[in-house]
Amino acid sequence: MSVPRSASPKSSGSPSARPRWRTWLFRGALLALGLVVGVGVPYFYVLDKRVRAEFDALVWQVPTRVYARPQPLVPGTRLDADTLLLELAAAGYREDGGELPGTWTRDGKRFDIATRAFTDLEGPVPGRQLSVLIDGGRVATVTDRKSGKPVDDARLDPARIATLYGDVTEERRLVQLQDVPSLLVTGLQAVEDRNFKHHHGIDPWGILRAAWVNTREGEIEQGASTLTQQLVRNLFLSREVAWTRKIKEASYSVIIEARYDKQRILEAYFNEVYLGQHGNQAIHGIAAGAEFWFGRDLSALRTQDMALLVGMIQGPSVYDPRRRPEAALKRRNLVLAVWRDTGLITAADAEKAMASSLGVSARPGVASNRNPAFMDLVRRQLARDYPADALRGAGLVVVTTLSPSAQLRAEQAVTGTLDKVQRKDGPALQAGLVLTDTKSGEVLAMVGNRDTDQPGFNRALEAQRPVGSLLKPMVYLLALAQPDRWSLATPVDDAPVDLVLPNGKRWNPENSDGRSHGRVSLADALMHSYNQATVRVGMDVGPERLAELLKVLAGLRAQPNPSLILGSVDLSPFSMAQVYQFLASGGEIQPLRAVRGVIDAKGEAVSEYDFKAAPAQEGDAIAARLVTLALQDTVTRGTASQLVRDGLGHLKAAGKTGTSNDSRDSWFAGYTGSHLAVVWVGNDRNEPTGLYGSTGAMRVWSSLFAGLPTAPLDVGMQGLEWGWVDAEVFATTEEDCDGARRYAFVGGYLPPEHVSCRSNSWLDWFRRGGDDRRDRRDRRDNRD
């Protein structure tokens, strides 16, 4: 009998015996792999194309910078110590030894200055260590301190006066990696990303190390993100705190590291890194940071300066050295300690650097728009070559004619004088001022608002106001250009005038004092600004010739009415400066200019605005000299004589006051051997101010020239000759005759007659009983 087999359990090694979780795990892995291949690969393919396109097309918007003119430091240049200090301050120089670029020190009359390198129209200008001796209001000597040799062509690098931004207000100077100091390159990696040379965009071990170091030190000493991640965050991503952003950041970083070398990444980092804020100006890039915080070029940074910049990367607002110096100092010294510990600097160098001050400049080394009135003129003159937005963010350098020290003195003269002459019950006074160089036509300063820093309506450039007597010298200029008919000694009848105007109305202008003065010389008529005499001269010359002269000198179109002779035309201070430049330059037609040129990003001049005036024609130069001599008399003995009482007689200035009807406008135009200034004072509502030319605008001029280094006016006598003229008869006489007066004449055009107060002997004179003088009066009456 057979025994049946009992049922036995399945073998544990059979497929049916496998746990189900392993099956699901396997299937999940396959699914994940499929997702990675099916989704991740296309995602990275698309992302790779996008990142490469964005990085390859990476172009930073670099602002266009506008600079003043470089201050010449040439032996013989008129420059006093106070003016030099103003120029140094405007250019951001610091009193700090005179060894580092952008610093100076003083010992009595000697200034030791370390200038910064810059680029001017003719090319690069190297920095120098100079010793400048100022004596007697002039540059006495300039010596190169390294070589000990005299220098005859030194200049201070110019002050930056404005910045023209593009779509974004970002301050940036592009640099190549080879121009960045090696300590900055290696020191940045030591603090922010020690494994930069070896990782591929993300660095897990670096994150762990940074976390350990920062925990040990109690503050952020090392960054957790790689430099590539930081660059991606600044260039392409928002500041949103989310996992999706972190994933994008890591993905971008890996792709960039795979596609570009480390040098390219570092260079982009140094040009993009954020290093502070000034108002709405964001400071980006290591070069812009060096200028903003230290007022120096990258190449002139010290070890401690570079350490501060690297330390600030973690938080420019937290470690702001101007607002939070203690935090900034502590952070800088931590960076120096890291550099010491990693062998980048020696222990001695680290100790010395840690003991130094922060050394940042007191004022940020950027400027948005310091001189709005002057910048209006700059934009107007550039508009001929550059459309309105072509300059913004274009990375150009605009070099102008502005003199920072003269501009500051002009602003102080306007605000200080208006505060003094402003009446409590009077209208709010405003002013416009234009200061030029009489030799070149360069505009050195411009004020268009009593509140000098405020943009808006520019009274110097745009205010059209009645010029009054300021136009009279042009009338006399036209007369004196006819030496066979007119001279400074020619008698003019200052008596009531009765003219019929083109509209049929009668015109009877009166003198400002309400009196007539009889027969006066042409020089006295101008010196005392007699209206009636001027009208007689102007009608002889012809109003149409005066209108044509204004068109030639300044492109102005004026109606040739008789009233034009007394200045019944509305012009701006800038237009009047253009007119007076003809007199101040000695008869040259000089277009006033505010722009010297434009330099591109490569340092090459692409536009130059050096409008060289043609030499003055001989007749124009002689007539201009005669008018200038009369205007010098206006300052010494006429309506502008207060300038002599102000202590400015040594300047031998020529000037003319002007006042419109009811004292609504106060004008003064005056020039020395090197400067011309035209000033207008009035109010925007055209109300009477109670000011005359001598009590308003001329006081502004006096305040400006009291501190301005300027040359006395030497008219010169080319083409002229002097002659003594009888007081009562238009005839030459002897110097010692009673009432004889000395006048300048065009050579060969002295009065044809000669009368003498001398007798052959004292007995002849006694016998005639002094009839010589009576006979001369009779001859004069017969001529009339």
Coordinates of C-alpha atoms in Angstrom, one line a residue, residues 405-659:
S405 CA 36.3 126.7 -9.1
A406 CA 34.8 129.4 -11.3
Q407 CA 31.4 127.7 -11.3
L408 CA 31.4 127.5 -7.5
R409 CA 32.4 131.2 -7.2
A410 CA 29.7 132.2 -9.7
E411 CA 27.1 130.3 -7.6
Q412 CA 28.3 131.9 -4.4
A413 CA 28.3 135.3 -6.0
V414 CA 24.7 134.9 -7.2
T415 CA 23.2 133.5 -4.0
G416 CA 25.2 135.8 -1.7
T417 CA 24.5 139.0 -3.6
L418 CA 20.8 138.3 -4.1
D419 CA 20.4 137.6 -0.4
K420 CA 21.8 141.0 0.3
V421 CA 19.8 143.0 -2.2
Q422 CA 16.5 141.2 -1.8
R423 CA 13.9 143.5 -0.4
K424 CA 11.4 142.1 2.1
D425 CA 8.5 143.7 0.3
G426 CA 10.0 143.2 -3.2
P427 CA 9.5 140.4 -5.8
A428 CA 11.6 137.3 -5.4
L429 CA 14.8 138.0 -7.3
Q430 CA 16.3 135.6 -9.8
A431 CA 19.5 135.7 -11.8
G432 CA 21.4 134.4 -14.9
L433 CA 25.1 134.5 -15.3
V434 CA 27.6 133.4 -18.0
L435 CA 31.4 133.4 -17.6
T436 CA 33.7 132.9 -20.5
D437 CA 37.3 132.8 -21.5
T438 CA 38.1 135.9 -23.6
K439 CA 40.9 134.1 -25.5
S440 CA 39.0 130.9 -26.6
G441 CA 35.3 131.5 -26.2
E442 CA 35.0 128.6 -23.7
V443 CA 32.1 128.9 -21.3
L444 CA 33.7 128.4 -17.8
A445 CA 30.6 128.8 -15.6
M446 CA 26.9 129.3 -15.9
V447 CA 24.2 130.0 -13.4
G448 CA 20.5 129.8 -14.4
N449 CA 18.7 129.8 -11.1
R450 CA 19.1 131.4 -7.7
D451 CA 18.8 127.9 -6.3
T452 CA 21.9 126.8 -8.3
D453 CA 21.5 123.0 -8.0
Q454 CA 17.9 123.0 -9.2
P455 CA 17.2 122.0 -12.8
G456 CA 14.3 123.6 -14.7
F457 CA 14.0 127.0 -16.3
N458 CA 17.5 128.2 -17.2
R459 CA 17.5 131.9 -17.1
A460 CA 21.1 132.2 -18.4
L461 CA 20.2 130.4 -21.5
E462 CA 16.5 130.8 -22.0
A463 CA 15.3 134.0 -20.3
Q464 CA 14.6 136.6 -23.0
R465 CA 14.8 140.0 -21.3
P466 CA 15.1 143.7 -22.4
V467 CA 18.8 144.4 -22.5
G468 CA 18.6 148.2 -22.4
S469 CA 21.8 150.1 -22.3
L470 CA 23.9 146.9 -22.5
L471 CA 23.5 147.2 -26.3
K472 CA 24.9 150.8 -26.5
P473 CA 28.6 149.8 -27.0
M474 CA 27.6 148.1 -30.2
V475 CA 26.2 151.4 -31.5
Y476 CA 29.5 153.1 -30.7
L477 CA 31.4 150.2 -32.2
L478 CA 29.8 150.8 -35.6
A479 CA 30.5 154.5 -35.3
L480 CA 34.1 154.1 -34.4
A481 CA 34.6 151.7 -37.4
Q482 CA 34.3 155.0 -39.5
P483 CA 37.4 156.8 -38.2
D484 CA 37.0 159.5 -40.8
R485 CA 33.7 160.5 -39.2
W486 CA 33.8 159.4 -35.6
S487 CA 36.3 159.2 -32.8
L488 CA 36.1 159.0 -29.0
A489 CA 36.7 162.8 -28.9
T490 CA 34.0 163.7 -31.4
P491 CA 31.5 166.1 -29.9
V492 CA 27.9 164.8 -29.7
D493 CA 24.8 166.9 -28.8
D494 CA 23.0 165.4 -25.8
A495 CA 19.8 167.3 -26.3
P496 CA 16.1 166.3 -26.6
V497 CA 15.3 164.0 -29.4
D498 CA 12.1 163.9 -31.4
L499 CA 11.7 161.0 -33.9
V500 CA 8.8 159.6 -35.9
L501 CA 8.8 155.8 -35.7
P502 CA 7.7 153.6 -38.6
N503 CA 4.3 153.1 -36.9
G504 CA 3.7 156.9 -37.0
K505 CA 4.2 157.5 -33.3
R506 CA 6.7 160.0 -32.0
W507 CA 9.6 158.9 -29.9
N508 CA 11.2 161.2 -27.3
P509 CA 13.7 159.2 -25.3
E510 CA 15.1 160.9 -22.2
N511 CA 18.2 160.4 -20.1
S512 CA 17.9 158.3 -16.9
D513 CA 18.5 161.4 -14.8
G514 CA 15.9 163.4 -16.7
R515 CA 18.4 166.1 -17.9
S516 CA 20.2 167.0 -21.1
H517 CA 24.0 167.5 -20.9
G518 CA 24.7 169.6 -24.0
R519 CA 27.8 169.0 -26.1
V520 CA 29.7 165.9 -24.8
S521 CA 32.4 163.8 -26.3
L522 CA 31.4 160.4 -27.8
A523 CA 33.5 158.7 -25.0
D524 CA 31.6 160.6 -22.3
A525 CA 28.2 159.8 -23.9
L526 CA 29.1 156.1 -23.6
M527 CA 30.8 156.4 -20.3
H528 CA 27.7 158.0 -18.7
S529 CA 25.2 156.1 -20.9
Y530 CA 23.4 159.2 -22.2
N531 CA 20.4 158.1 -24.1
Q532 CA 19.9 161.2 -26.2
A533 CA 23.5 161.4 -27.4
T534 CA 23.4 157.6 -28.2
V535 CA 20.3 158.0 -30.3
R536 CA 21.9 160.7 -32.4
V537 CA 25.0 158.5 -33.0
G538 CA 22.8 155.4 -33.7
M539 CA 20.6 157.2 -36.2
D540 CA 23.7 158.4 -38.0
V541 CA 25.0 154.9 -38.1
G542 CA 21.6 153.4 -38.9
P543 CA 19.5 150.9 -36.9
E544 CA 19.6 148.5 -39.7
R545 CA 23.4 148.2 -39.4
L546 CA 23.0 147.5 -35.7
A547 CA 20.5 144.7 -36.4
E548 CA 22.9 143.3 -39.0
L549 CA 25.8 143.3 -36.4
L550 CA 23.7 141.4 -33.9
K551 CA 22.9 138.8 -36.6
V552 CA 26.6 138.4 -37.4
L553 CA 27.8 138.2 -33.9
A554 CA 25.2 136.0 -32.3
G555 CA 22.7 134.9 -35.0
L556 CA 20.1 137.2 -33.6
R557 CA 17.2 138.7 -35.6
A558 CA 16.2 142.1 -34.4
Q559 CA 13.8 144.6 -35.9
P560 CA 15.9 147.6 -37.1
N561 CA 13.7 150.2 -35.3
P562 CA 15.2 153.3 -33.8
S563 CA 14.3 152.0 -30.4
L564 CA 16.8 149.2 -31.0
I565 CA 19.6 151.8 -30.4
L566 CA 18.6 151.9 -26.7
G567 CA 18.3 148.2 -26.4
S568 CA 14.6 147.6 -27.0
V569 CA 15.2 143.9 -27.8
D570 CA 14.8 140.8 -25.6
L571 CA 17.9 138.7 -25.3
S572 CA 19.3 136.1 -22.9
P573 CA 22.4 136.5 -20.8
F574 CA 24.1 133.8 -23.0
S575 CA 23.2 135.8 -26.2
M576 CA 24.6 139.0 -24.7
A577 CA 27.8 137.1 -23.7
Q578 CA 28.1 136.0 -27.3
V579 CA 27.8 139.7 -28.4
Y580 CA 30.3 141.0 -25.8
Q581 CA 32.7 138.2 -26.6
F582 CA 33.5 140.2 -29.8
L583 CA 34.7 143.1 -27.7
A584 CA 36.4 141.0 -25.0
S585 CA 38.4 139.0 -27.6
G586 CA 39.6 142.1 -29.4
G587 CA 37.4 141.9 -32.4
E588 CA 37.2 138.1 -33.1
I589 CA 33.9 136.4 -33.8
Q590 CA 34.2 133.5 -31.3
P591 CA 31.3 131.0 -31.0
L592 CA 30.8 130.3 -27.3
R593 CA 31.3 126.6 -26.6
A594 CA 30.7 124.3 -23.6
V595 CA 32.0 121.1 -25.2
R596 CA 35.6 120.4 -26.0
G597 CA 35.0 116.9 -27.5
V598 CA 33.7 113.4 -27.1
I599 CA 35.8 110.3 -26.4
D600 CA 34.6 106.7 -27.2
A601 CA 34.9 103.6 -25.0
K602 CA 38.3 102.8 -26.6
G603 CA 39.7 106.2 -25.5
E604 CA 39.7 107.7 -29.0
A605 CA 38.3 111.2 -29.7
V606 CA 35.3 110.8 -32.0
S607 CA 34.2 114.4 -32.0
E608 CA 36.1 117.6 -31.3
Y609 CA 34.5 121.1 -30.9
D610 CA 37.5 123.3 -31.2
F611 CA 36.0 126.2 -33.2
K612 CA 39.0 128.4 -33.8
A613 CA 38.0 131.9 -34.5
A614 CA 39.5 133.6 -37.6
P615 CA 41.9 136.4 -36.6
A616 CA 40.1 139.7 -36.1
Q617 CA 40.1 142.0 -39.1
E618 CA 42.2 145.1 -38.6
G619 CA 39.3 147.5 -38.7
D620 CA 37.2 145.4 -36.3
A621 CA 40.1 145.0 -33.9
I622 CA 40.8 148.8 -33.8
A623 CA 37.2 149.7 -33.3
A624 CA 36.9 147.1 -30.5
R625 CA 39.9 148.5 -28.7
L626 CA 38.5 152.0 -28.8
V627 CA 35.2 150.8 -27.4
T628 CA 37.1 148.9 -24.7
L629 CA 39.0 152.0 -23.7
A630 CA 35.7 153.9 -23.3
L631 CA 34.3 151.0 -21.2
Q632 CA 37.4 151.1 -19.0
D633 CA 36.5 154.8 -18.4
T634 CA 33.0 153.6 -17.6
V635 CA 34.5 151.6 -14.7
T636 CA 36.9 154.2 -13.5
R637 CA 34.8 157.4 -13.8
G638 CA 31.3 156.4 -15.1
T639 CA 28.3 154.3 -14.2
A640 CA 30.4 151.3 -13.1
S641 CA 32.8 153.2 -10.9
Q642 CA 31.7 151.3 -7.8
L643 CA 33.9 148.5 -9.0
V644 CA 36.9 150.7 -8.2
R645 CA 35.6 151.4 -4.7
D646 CA 35.1 147.6 -4.3
G647 CA 38.9 147.2 -4.7
L648 CA 38.9 145.9 -8.3
G649 CA 40.6 148.9 -9.9
H650 CA 43.8 146.8 -10.4
L651 CA 41.9 144.6 -13.0
K652 CA 41.5 147.6 -15.3
A653 CA 38.2 146.1 -16.3
A654 CA 35.9 147.3 -19.0
G655 CA 32.2 147.2 -18.3
K656 CA 28.7 148.4 -19.1
T657 CA 25.6 148.6 -16.9
G658 CA 22.1 148.2 -18.2
T659 CA 18.6 148.9 -16.7

